[in-house]
Amino acid sequence: MAISTAKGSRNLEAVTPLLVRDDDEVLEGYVDYRGYPSKRSKSGGWRSASLILGGGSLERFAFRGIECNLVNYLTGPLGQSMAIAAGNVNLWTGLGSLMPVFGAIVADSFLGLYQTNIISSILYILGLGFSTLAVALISNNQETSRIAAVPSTELQVLFFASLYLVALAQGYQSTIQVFGADQFDRQHQEESKANTSFFNWWLFGLSLGVALAYLILPYIQENIGWGIGFGIPCLAMVIGLVLLLLGHRTYRFAIRRDDTCPCSHEDDQEASQNNPQQIIPTHEFPNKVLHAKKDDTKENIISGSSRRKHTEVKKTLKLLPIWSSCLMYAIAWAQVPTFFTKQATGVDKSIGQSFNIPSASLRVFIPLTTMCCTPIYDRVFVPLARIVTENPSGITEFQRIKIGMTISVLDMVIAALVEKKRLGIAQEYGLIDIPNSTVPMSFWLLVPQNMLCSIAYVFTVVGMQKFFYDQPKLFQSESFTVSSVHMVNENEREIGGN
């Protein structure tokens, strides 16, 4: 890595002491919040990644806490029909599913990962804050009038505008996980292991957030108050933003070497003369850096950058067959909110003599299983696999994906056998042609297929995330989003339960 100085271009290693501890090593490819080269001992690692992990978990808690019971609020206090409410929820979640692509483009082309995360968090807080205000005003008006009156048009506009502000903030998803993974140097043996481990623990944090949202917030919303039920996610997002900002001085900002700088080459040289050891960020953001030698012309820089981009585009196109084959895994996941839930509506869901579990609540076994499997995979399976394979990650990403897809096939076979048994019992009792009938079969028989869904997720989706993250740096966020927006983003609904 070269740094421009008043006397010309020199290697970073030339200004690094010969006798330097590994912890004080200057990291190539990373800068700190001021634009200086990062030192291993003073930046990144789990110290920084844990703050990002906490913020990501709180974001999932906030979003799923609103989404999982939104249809009940629309059909309840807002007085919408089931068809209209379902359409509004699908439109909202659909827009939110597209925003990670937009967020990745903005992060890579304009703002950088960190700034995109900050802006998305602010949009999140504004959206959740205004929605809480609208819900509180609607509840107050209905309590004052003592009738379940339809809210005024102004309050409904405020409510839906704030909801769509939250949807726009979903660009957060495509950048926060990549930024967290960037806190580990993949060229360093120990940090490379931690990088793989980060993806596992990210899934654990995500599952914890959505499980708590599913178990806690619907009860609060329906039994204590909708205003409080919407306010808690807003508070969670505020805490998440605070956690993200706390690590500002310790974060590593990955350098992108493939962009041309909108400012002139001479401006970089002049800035370097004033501060010879500083790397000048483009766009004034630390993860958009131009490395140029003094004798390079602007035309040569642009030409070299164009060739690199062309090469990276070709590499990315080669990933399309892999990505397309991974889409087949989504077919298995699509059964969770449809087929699995429909199965659950027709079986005995009683615990004891007086308590019945809602059919959709059976999906809580998915995040709970994920929370149990993730530590086992990271702390037991990976160390044992390293002994056999000598791979720092235990197994390769492709092996991990293949194991997960195999488990998903087994899951579909078990689900089919359980359904065959359910239909056999229904036929035996003459319940086949009776709508909404309850088959005398315990819901516990449906639990294994939900648990296998979660185990397959731990292997397949996390493997895909890690694989696409390791691909060409130029398209890192976009590639990550391509795998996530079609696989992870939609499947997180099943993890959290709508």
PDB file of C-alpha atoms in Angstrom, residues 175-404:
ATOM      1  CA  THR A 175     -24.786  -2.771   5.063  1.00  0.00           C
ATOM      2  CA  ILE A 176     -24.697  -3.427   8.796  1.00  0.00           C
ATOM      3  CA  GLN A 177     -23.655  -7.087   8.563  1.00  0.00           C
ATOM      4  CA  VAL A 178     -20.965  -6.359   5.961  1.00  0.00           C
ATOM      5  CA  PHE A 179     -19.642  -3.529   8.126  1.00  0.00           C
ATOM      6  CA  GLY A 180     -19.500  -5.876  11.108  1.00  0.00           C
ATOM      7  CA  ALA A 181     -17.622  -8.519   9.142  1.00  0.00           C
ATOM      8  CA  ASP A 182     -15.151  -5.845   7.982  1.00  0.00           C
ATOM      9  CA  GLN A 183     -13.941  -5.513  11.580  1.00  0.00           C
ATOM     10  CA  PHE A 184     -11.896  -8.691  11.089  1.00  0.00           C
ATOM     11  CA  ASP A 185      -8.828  -8.961   8.862  1.00  0.00           C
ATOM     12  CA  ARG A 186      -9.329 -12.016   6.665  1.00  0.00           C
ATOM     13  CA  GLN A 187      -5.592 -12.139   5.893  1.00  0.00           C
ATOM     14  CA  HIS A 188      -4.793 -12.773   9.579  1.00  0.00           C
ATOM     15  CA  GLN A 189      -5.143 -16.368  10.755  1.00  0.00           C
ATOM     16  CA  GLU A 190      -6.913 -15.728  14.049  1.00  0.00           C
ATOM     17  CA  GLU A 191      -9.071 -12.883  12.766  1.00  0.00           C
ATOM     18  CA  SER A 192     -10.071 -14.994   9.766  1.00  0.00           C
ATOM     19  CA  LYS A 193     -11.512 -17.549  12.194  1.00  0.00           C
ATOM     20  CA  ALA A 194     -13.280 -14.756  14.059  1.00  0.00           C
ATOM     21  CA  ASN A 195     -14.702 -13.466  10.771  1.00  0.00           C
ATOM     22  CA  THR A 196     -16.380 -16.823  10.138  1.00  0.00           C
ATOM     23  CA  SER A 197     -17.548 -16.944  13.742  1.00  0.00           C
ATOM     24  CA  PHE A 198     -19.070 -13.469  13.380  1.00  0.00           C
ATOM     25  CA  PHE A 199     -21.516 -14.726  10.759  1.00  0.00           C
ATOM     26  CA  ASN A 200     -22.640 -17.490  13.124  1.00  0.00           C
ATOM     27  CA  TRP A 201     -23.146 -15.129  16.048  1.00  0.00           C
ATOM     28  CA  TRP A 202     -24.881 -12.621  13.792  1.00  0.00           C
ATOM     29  CA  LEU A 203     -27.511 -15.279  13.139  1.00  0.00           C
ATOM     30  CA  PHE A 204     -27.765 -15.905  16.874  1.00  0.00           C
ATOM     31  CA  GLY A 205     -28.341 -12.201  17.566  1.00  0.00           C
ATOM     32  CA  LEU A 206     -30.893 -11.965  14.782  1.00  0.00           C
ATOM     33  CA  SER A 207     -32.787 -14.974  16.123  1.00  0.00           C
ATOM     34  CA  LEU A 208     -32.705 -13.604  19.661  1.00  0.00           C
ATOM     35  CA  GLY A 209     -34.136 -10.278  18.505  1.00  0.00           C
ATOM     36  CA  VAL A 210     -36.991 -11.718  16.478  1.00  0.00           C
ATOM     37  CA  ALA A 211     -37.843 -14.357  19.104  1.00  0.00           C
ATOM     38  CA  LEU A 212     -38.142 -11.710  21.830  1.00  0.00           C
ATOM     39  CA  ALA A 213     -40.187  -9.522  19.509  1.00  0.00           C
ATOM     40  CA  TYR A 214     -42.561 -12.351  18.707  1.00  0.00           C
ATOM     41  CA  LEU A 215     -42.975 -13.484  22.311  1.00  0.00           C
ATOM     42  CA  ILE A 216     -43.196 -10.087  24.050  1.00  0.00           C
ATOM     43  CA  LEU A 217     -44.508  -7.313  21.826  1.00  0.00           C
ATOM     44  CA  PRO A 218     -47.806  -8.831  20.569  1.00  0.00           C
ATOM     45  CA  TYR A 219     -48.892  -9.403  24.172  1.00  0.00           C
ATOM     46  CA  ILE A 220     -48.005  -5.822  25.136  1.00  0.00           C
ATOM     47  CA  GLN A 221     -49.730  -4.389  22.072  1.00  0.00           C
ATOM     48  CA  GLU A 222     -52.974  -6.288  22.592  1.00  0.00           C
ATOM     49  CA  ASN A 223     -53.199  -6.294  26.397  1.00  0.00           C
ATOM     50  CA  ILE A 224     -51.403  -3.150  27.620  1.00  0.00           C
ATOM     51  CA  GLY A 225     -51.559  -0.666  24.780  1.00  0.00           C
ATOM     52  CA  TRP A 226     -50.690  -0.232  21.133  1.00  0.00           C
ATOM     53  CA  GLY A 227     -48.843   3.002  21.865  1.00  0.00           C
ATOM     54  CA  ILE A 228     -46.456   1.257  24.246  1.00  0.00           C
ATOM     55  CA  GLY A 229     -46.188  -1.668  21.838  1.00  0.00           C
ATOM     56  CA  PHE A 230     -44.974   0.675  19.094  1.00  0.00           C
ATOM     57  CA  GLY A 231     -42.869   2.812  21.416  1.00  0.00           C
ATOM     58  CA  ILE A 232     -40.700  -0.064  22.653  1.00  0.00           C
ATOM     59  CA  PRO A 233     -39.330  -0.828  19.141  1.00  0.00           C
ATOM     60  CA  CYS A 234     -38.558   2.883  18.750  1.00  0.00           C
ATOM     61  CA  LEU A 235     -36.616   2.849  22.016  1.00  0.00           C
ATOM     62  CA  ALA A 236     -34.798  -0.311  20.897  1.00  0.00           C
ATOM     63  CA  MET A 237     -33.711   1.412  17.693  1.00  0.00           C
ATOM     64  CA  VAL A 238     -32.456   4.440  19.649  1.00  0.00           C
ATOM     65  CA  ILE A 239     -30.335   2.109  21.797  1.00  0.00           C
ATOM     66  CA  GLY A 240     -29.082   0.390  18.647  1.00  0.00           C
ATOM     67  CA  LEU A 241     -27.957   3.718  17.168  1.00  0.00           C
ATOM     68  CA  VAL A 242     -26.197   4.636  20.427  1.00  0.00           C
ATOM     69  CA  LEU A 243     -24.334   1.295  20.368  1.00  0.00           C
ATOM     70  CA  LEU A 244     -23.287   1.911  16.779  1.00  0.00           C
ATOM     71  CA  LEU A 245     -21.979   5.382  17.588  1.00  0.00           C
ATOM     72  CA  LEU A 246     -20.101   4.187  20.684  1.00  0.00           C
ATOM     73  CA  GLY A 247     -17.662   2.262  18.529  1.00  0.00           C
ATOM     74  CA  HIS A 248     -16.944   5.116  16.110  1.00  0.00           C
ATOM     75  CA  ARG A 249     -13.319   5.567  17.224  1.00  0.00           C
ATOM     76  CA  THR A 250     -12.552   1.839  17.159  1.00  0.00           C
ATOM     77  CA  TYR A 251     -14.051   0.825  13.813  1.00  0.00           C
ATOM     78  CA  ARG A 252     -12.021  -0.275  10.832  1.00  0.00           C
ATOM     79  CA  PHE A 253     -13.111   1.153   7.494  1.00  0.00           C
ATOM     80  CA  ALA A 254     -12.276  -1.106   4.583  1.00  0.00           C
ATOM     81  CA  ILE A 255     -10.514   0.578   1.672  1.00  0.00           C
ATOM     82  CA  ARG A 256     -11.962   0.239  -1.780  1.00  0.00           C
ATOM     83  CA  ARG A 257      -9.207   0.492  -4.363  1.00  0.00           C
ATOM     84  CA  ASP A 258     -11.365   0.361  -7.461  1.00  0.00           C
ATOM     85  CA  ASP A 259     -13.103   3.733  -7.428  1.00  0.00           C
ATOM     86  CA  THR A 260     -11.896   6.818  -9.190  1.00  0.00           C
ATOM     87  CA  CYS A 261     -11.836   9.926  -7.085  1.00  0.00           C
ATOM     88  CA  PRO A 262     -14.229  12.775  -7.924  1.00  0.00           C
ATOM     89  CA  CYS A 263     -11.602  15.213  -6.690  1.00  0.00           C
ATOM     90  CA  SER A 264      -8.431  15.918  -8.634  1.00  0.00           C
ATOM     91  CA  HIS A 265      -5.199  13.988  -8.192  1.00  0.00           C
ATOM     92  CA  GLU A 266      -3.428  17.253  -7.416  1.00  0.00           C
ATOM     93  CA  ASP A 267      -5.783  17.831  -4.475  1.00  0.00           C
ATOM     94  CA  ASP A 268      -4.725  14.511  -2.996  1.00  0.00           C
ATOM     95  CA  GLN A 269      -1.048  15.412  -3.376  1.00  0.00           C
ATOM     96  CA  GLU A 270      -1.548  18.794  -1.746  1.00  0.00           C
ATOM     97  CA  ALA A 271      -3.411  17.247   1.187  1.00  0.00           C
ATOM     98  CA  SER A 272      -0.708  14.614   1.565  1.00  0.00           C
ATOM     99  CA  GLN A 273       1.985  17.298   1.718  1.00  0.00           C
ATOM    100  CA  ASN A 274       0.178  18.915   4.642  1.00  0.00           C
ATOM    101  CA  ASN A 275      -0.161  15.607   6.452  1.00  0.00           C
ATOM    102  CA  PRO A 276       2.226  13.044   4.946  1.00  0.00           C
ATOM    103  CA  GLN A 277       0.982  10.028   6.907  1.00  0.00           C
ATOM    104  CA  GLN A 278      -2.712  10.532   6.277  1.00  0.00           C
ATOM    105  CA  ILE A 279      -4.639   8.638   3.636  1.00  0.00           C
ATOM    106  CA  ILE A 280      -7.098  10.982   1.989  1.00  0.00           C
ATOM    107  CA  PRO A 281     -10.628   9.561   1.814  1.00  0.00           C
ATOM    108  CA  THR A 282     -12.746  10.344  -1.229  1.00  0.00           C
ATOM    109  CA  HIS A 283     -16.169  11.883  -0.615  1.00  0.00           C
ATOM    110  CA  GLU A 284     -14.727  12.705   2.838  1.00  0.00           C
ATOM    111  CA  PHE A 285     -15.685   9.237   4.054  1.00  0.00           C
ATOM    112  CA  PRO A 286     -13.030   6.874   5.401  1.00  0.00           C
ATOM    113  CA  ASN A 287     -13.978   3.761   3.457  1.00  0.00           C
ATOM    114  CA  LYS A 288     -13.716   5.479   0.067  1.00  0.00           C
ATOM    115  CA  VAL A 289      -9.981   5.854  -0.432  1.00  0.00           C
ATOM    116  CA  LEU A 290      -7.836   6.526  -3.477  1.00  0.00           C
ATOM    117  CA  HIS A 291      -4.281   5.199  -3.509  1.00  0.00           C
ATOM    118  CA  ALA A 292      -2.250   6.948  -6.165  1.00  0.00           C
ATOM    119  CA  LYS A 293       1.404   7.409  -6.894  1.00  0.00           C
ATOM    120  CA  LYS A 294       2.808  10.836  -7.586  1.00  0.00           C
ATOM    121  CA  ASP A 295       3.804  10.077 -11.171  1.00  0.00           C
ATOM    122  CA  ASP A 296       0.416   8.595 -12.112  1.00  0.00           C
ATOM    123  CA  THR A 297      -1.682  10.628 -14.524  1.00  0.00           C
ATOM    124  CA  LYS A 298      -5.409  10.970 -14.087  1.00  0.00           C
ATOM    125  CA  GLU A 299      -5.944   9.074 -17.358  1.00  0.00           C
ATOM    126  CA  ASN A 300      -3.830   6.150 -16.167  1.00  0.00           C
ATOM    127  CA  ILE A 301      -5.740   5.994 -12.888  1.00  0.00           C
ATOM    128  CA  ILE A 302      -9.099   5.949 -14.661  1.00  0.00           C
ATOM    129  CA  SER A 303      -7.895   3.391 -17.225  1.00  0.00           C
ATOM    130  CA  GLY A 304      -6.543   1.051 -14.560  1.00  0.00           C
ATOM    131  CA  SER A 305      -9.706   1.390 -12.526  1.00  0.00           C
ATOM    132  CA  SER A 306     -11.859   0.591 -15.575  1.00  0.00           C
ATOM    133  CA  ARG A 307      -9.869  -2.572 -16.284  1.00  0.00           C
ATOM    134  CA  ARG A 308     -10.203  -3.707 -12.686  1.00  0.00           C
ATOM    135  CA  LYS A 309     -13.933  -3.062 -12.710  1.00  0.00           C
ATOM    136  CA  HIS A 310     -14.298  -5.007 -15.957  1.00  0.00           C
ATOM    137  CA  THR A 311     -12.486  -7.951 -14.383  1.00  0.00           C
ATOM    138  CA  GLU A 312     -14.629  -7.783 -11.266  1.00  0.00           C
ATOM    139  CA  VAL A 313     -17.832  -7.670 -13.323  1.00  0.00           C
ATOM    140  CA  LYS A 314     -16.752 -10.825 -15.155  1.00  0.00           C
ATOM    141  CA  LYS A 315     -16.038 -12.541 -11.827  1.00  0.00           C
ATOM    142  CA  THR A 316     -19.413 -11.475 -10.492  1.00  0.00           C
ATOM    143  CA  LEU A 317     -21.254 -12.813 -13.542  1.00  0.00           C
ATOM    144  CA  LYS A 318     -19.637 -16.189 -12.902  1.00  0.00           C
ATOM    145  CA  LEU A 319     -21.386 -16.217  -9.517  1.00  0.00           C
ATOM    146  CA  LEU A 320     -24.861 -16.144 -11.098  1.00  0.00           C
ATOM    147  CA  PRO A 321     -25.119 -19.948 -11.597  1.00  0.00           C
ATOM    148  CA  ILE A 322     -24.199 -20.480  -7.938  1.00  0.00           C
ATOM    149  CA  TRP A 323     -26.710 -17.875  -6.837  1.00  0.00           C
ATOM    150  CA  SER A 324     -29.431 -19.385  -9.065  1.00  0.00           C
ATOM    151  CA  SER A 325     -28.918 -22.875  -7.658  1.00  0.00           C
ATOM    152  CA  CYS A 326     -29.127 -21.499  -4.140  1.00  0.00           C
ATOM    153  CA  LEU A 327     -32.575 -20.101  -4.926  1.00  0.00           C
ATOM    154  CA  MET A 328     -33.901 -23.667  -4.906  1.00  0.00           C
ATOM    155  CA  TYR A 329     -33.396 -23.655  -1.165  1.00  0.00           C
ATOM    156  CA  ALA A 330     -36.032 -20.918  -0.905  1.00  0.00           C
ATOM    157  CA  ILE A 331     -38.684 -23.416  -2.024  1.00  0.00           C
ATOM    158  CA  ALA A 332     -38.249 -25.339   1.220  1.00  0.00           C
ATOM    159  CA  TRP A 333     -38.352 -22.135   3.287  1.00  0.00           C
ATOM    160  CA  ALA A 334     -41.524 -21.005   1.541  1.00  0.00           C
ATOM    161  CA  GLN A 335     -43.386 -23.899   3.168  1.00  0.00           C
ATOM    162  CA  VAL A 336     -43.038 -22.417   6.643  1.00  0.00           C
ATOM    163  CA  PRO A 337     -45.598 -19.568   6.476  1.00  0.00           C
ATOM    164  CA  THR A 338     -47.902 -21.526   4.161  1.00  0.00           C
ATOM    165  CA  PHE A 339     -47.908 -25.315   4.340  1.00  0.00           C
ATOM    166  CA  PHE A 340     -46.477 -25.641   7.864  1.00  0.00           C
ATOM    167  CA  THR A 341     -48.880 -23.064   9.272  1.00  0.00           C
ATOM    168  CA  LYS A 342     -51.846 -24.675   7.514  1.00  0.00           C
ATOM    169  CA  GLN A 343     -50.827 -28.031   8.971  1.00  0.00           C
ATOM    170  CA  ALA A 344     -50.788 -26.489  12.441  1.00  0.00           C
ATOM    171  CA  THR A 345     -54.327 -25.103  12.114  1.00  0.00           C
ATOM    172  CA  GLY A 346     -55.739 -28.602  11.746  1.00  0.00           C
ATOM    173  CA  VAL A 347     -54.130 -30.395  14.708  1.00  0.00           C
ATOM    174  CA  ASP A 348     -54.606 -30.427  18.470  1.00  0.00           C
ATOM    175  CA  LYS A 349     -52.563 -27.520  19.875  1.00  0.00           C
ATOM    176  CA  SER A 350     -53.653 -27.773  23.485  1.00  0.00           C
ATOM    177  CA  ILE A 351     -51.274 -27.814  26.429  1.00  0.00           C
ATOM    178  CA  GLY A 352     -53.139 -29.064  29.449  1.00  0.00           C
ATOM    179  CA  GLN A 353     -56.897 -28.572  29.519  1.00  0.00           C
ATOM    180  CA  SER A 354     -57.267 -24.830  29.085  1.00  0.00           C
ATOM    181  CA  PHE A 355     -54.409 -23.422  26.981  1.00  0.00           C
ATOM    182  CA  ASN A 356     -54.190 -23.585  23.182  1.00  0.00           C
ATOM    183  CA  ILE A 357     -51.164 -22.451  21.181  1.00  0.00           C
ATOM    184  CA  PRO A 358     -51.911 -20.243  18.152  1.00  0.00           C
ATOM    185  CA  SER A 359     -50.922 -22.029  14.943  1.00  0.00           C
ATOM    186  CA  ALA A 360     -48.493 -19.287  13.904  1.00  0.00           C
ATOM    187  CA  SER A 361     -46.782 -19.492  17.308  1.00  0.00           C
ATOM    188  CA  LEU A 362     -45.341 -22.885  16.424  1.00  0.00           C
ATOM    189  CA  ARG A 363     -42.825 -20.985  14.308  1.00  0.00           C
ATOM    190  CA  VAL A 364     -41.159 -19.774  17.480  1.00  0.00           C
ATOM    191  CA  PHE A 365     -39.390 -23.147  17.541  1.00  0.00           C
ATOM    192  CA  ILE A 366     -37.362 -21.940  14.552  1.00  0.00           C
ATOM    193  CA  PRO A 367     -35.556 -19.012  16.238  1.00  0.00           C
ATOM    194  CA  LEU A 368     -35.268 -20.963  19.495  1.00  0.00           C
ATOM    195  CA  THR A 369     -33.589 -23.848  17.661  1.00  0.00           C
ATOM    196  CA  THR A 370     -31.309 -21.393  15.851  1.00  0.00           C
ATOM    197  CA  MET A 371     -30.242 -19.890  19.176  1.00  0.00           C
ATOM    198  CA  CYS A 372     -29.359 -23.362  20.447  1.00  0.00           C
ATOM    199  CA  CYS A 373     -27.642 -24.616  17.283  1.00  0.00           C
ATOM    200  CA  THR A 374     -25.487 -21.571  16.571  1.00  0.00           C
ATOM    201  CA  PRO A 375     -23.259 -21.868  19.698  1.00  0.00           C
ATOM    202  CA  ILE A 376     -22.995 -25.633  19.171  1.00  0.00           C
ATOM    203  CA  TYR A 377     -21.908 -25.130  15.572  1.00  0.00           C
ATOM    204  CA  ASP A 378     -19.411 -22.392  16.429  1.00  0.00           C
ATOM    205  CA  ARG A 379     -17.924 -23.868  19.609  1.00  0.00           C
ATOM    206  CA  VAL A 380     -18.207 -27.627  19.027  1.00  0.00           C
ATOM    207  CA  PHE A 381     -18.637 -28.513  15.370  1.00  0.00           C
ATOM    208  CA  VAL A 382     -16.101 -26.048  13.902  1.00  0.00           C
ATOM    209  CA  PRO A 383     -13.202 -26.941  16.284  1.00  0.00           C
ATOM    210  CA  LEU A 384     -13.766 -30.660  15.680  1.00  0.00           C
ATOM    211  CA  ALA A 385     -13.957 -30.140  11.915  1.00  0.00           C
ATOM    212  CA  ARG A 386     -10.701 -28.141  11.979  1.00  0.00           C
ATOM    213  CA  ILE A 387      -8.885 -31.165  13.359  1.00  0.00           C
ATOM    214  CA  VAL A 388      -9.980 -33.231  10.365  1.00  0.00           C
ATOM    215  CA  THR A 389      -9.911 -30.647   7.546  1.00  0.00           C
ATOM    216  CA  GLU A 390      -7.302 -28.159   8.857  1.00  0.00           C
ATOM    217  CA  ASN A 391      -9.605 -25.453   7.493  1.00  0.00           C
ATOM    218  CA  PRO A 392      -9.861 -22.370   9.782  1.00  0.00           C
ATOM    219  CA  SER A 393     -13.639 -22.354   9.164  1.00  0.00           C
ATOM    220  CA  GLY A 394     -13.977 -26.077   9.842  1.00  0.00           C
ATOM    221  CA  ILE A 395     -15.556 -26.746   6.461  1.00  0.00           C
ATOM    222  CA  THR A 396     -15.733 -24.704   3.276  1.00  0.00           C
ATOM    223  CA  GLU A 397     -18.712 -22.501   2.455  1.00  0.00           C
ATOM    224  CA  PHE A 398     -19.737 -24.872  -0.353  1.00  0.00           C
ATOM    225  CA  GLN A 399     -19.672 -27.848   2.011  1.00  0.00           C
ATOM    226  CA  ARG A 400     -21.735 -25.894   4.511  1.00  0.00           C
ATOM    227  CA  ILE A 401     -24.320 -24.976   1.867  1.00  0.00           C
ATOM    228  CA  LYS A 402     -24.539 -28.568   0.623  1.00  0.00           C
ATOM    229  CA  ILE A 403     -25.083 -29.912   4.140  1.00  0.00           C
ATOM    230  CA  GLY A 404     -27.833 -27.352   4.727  1.00  0.00           C
TER     231      GLY A 404
END
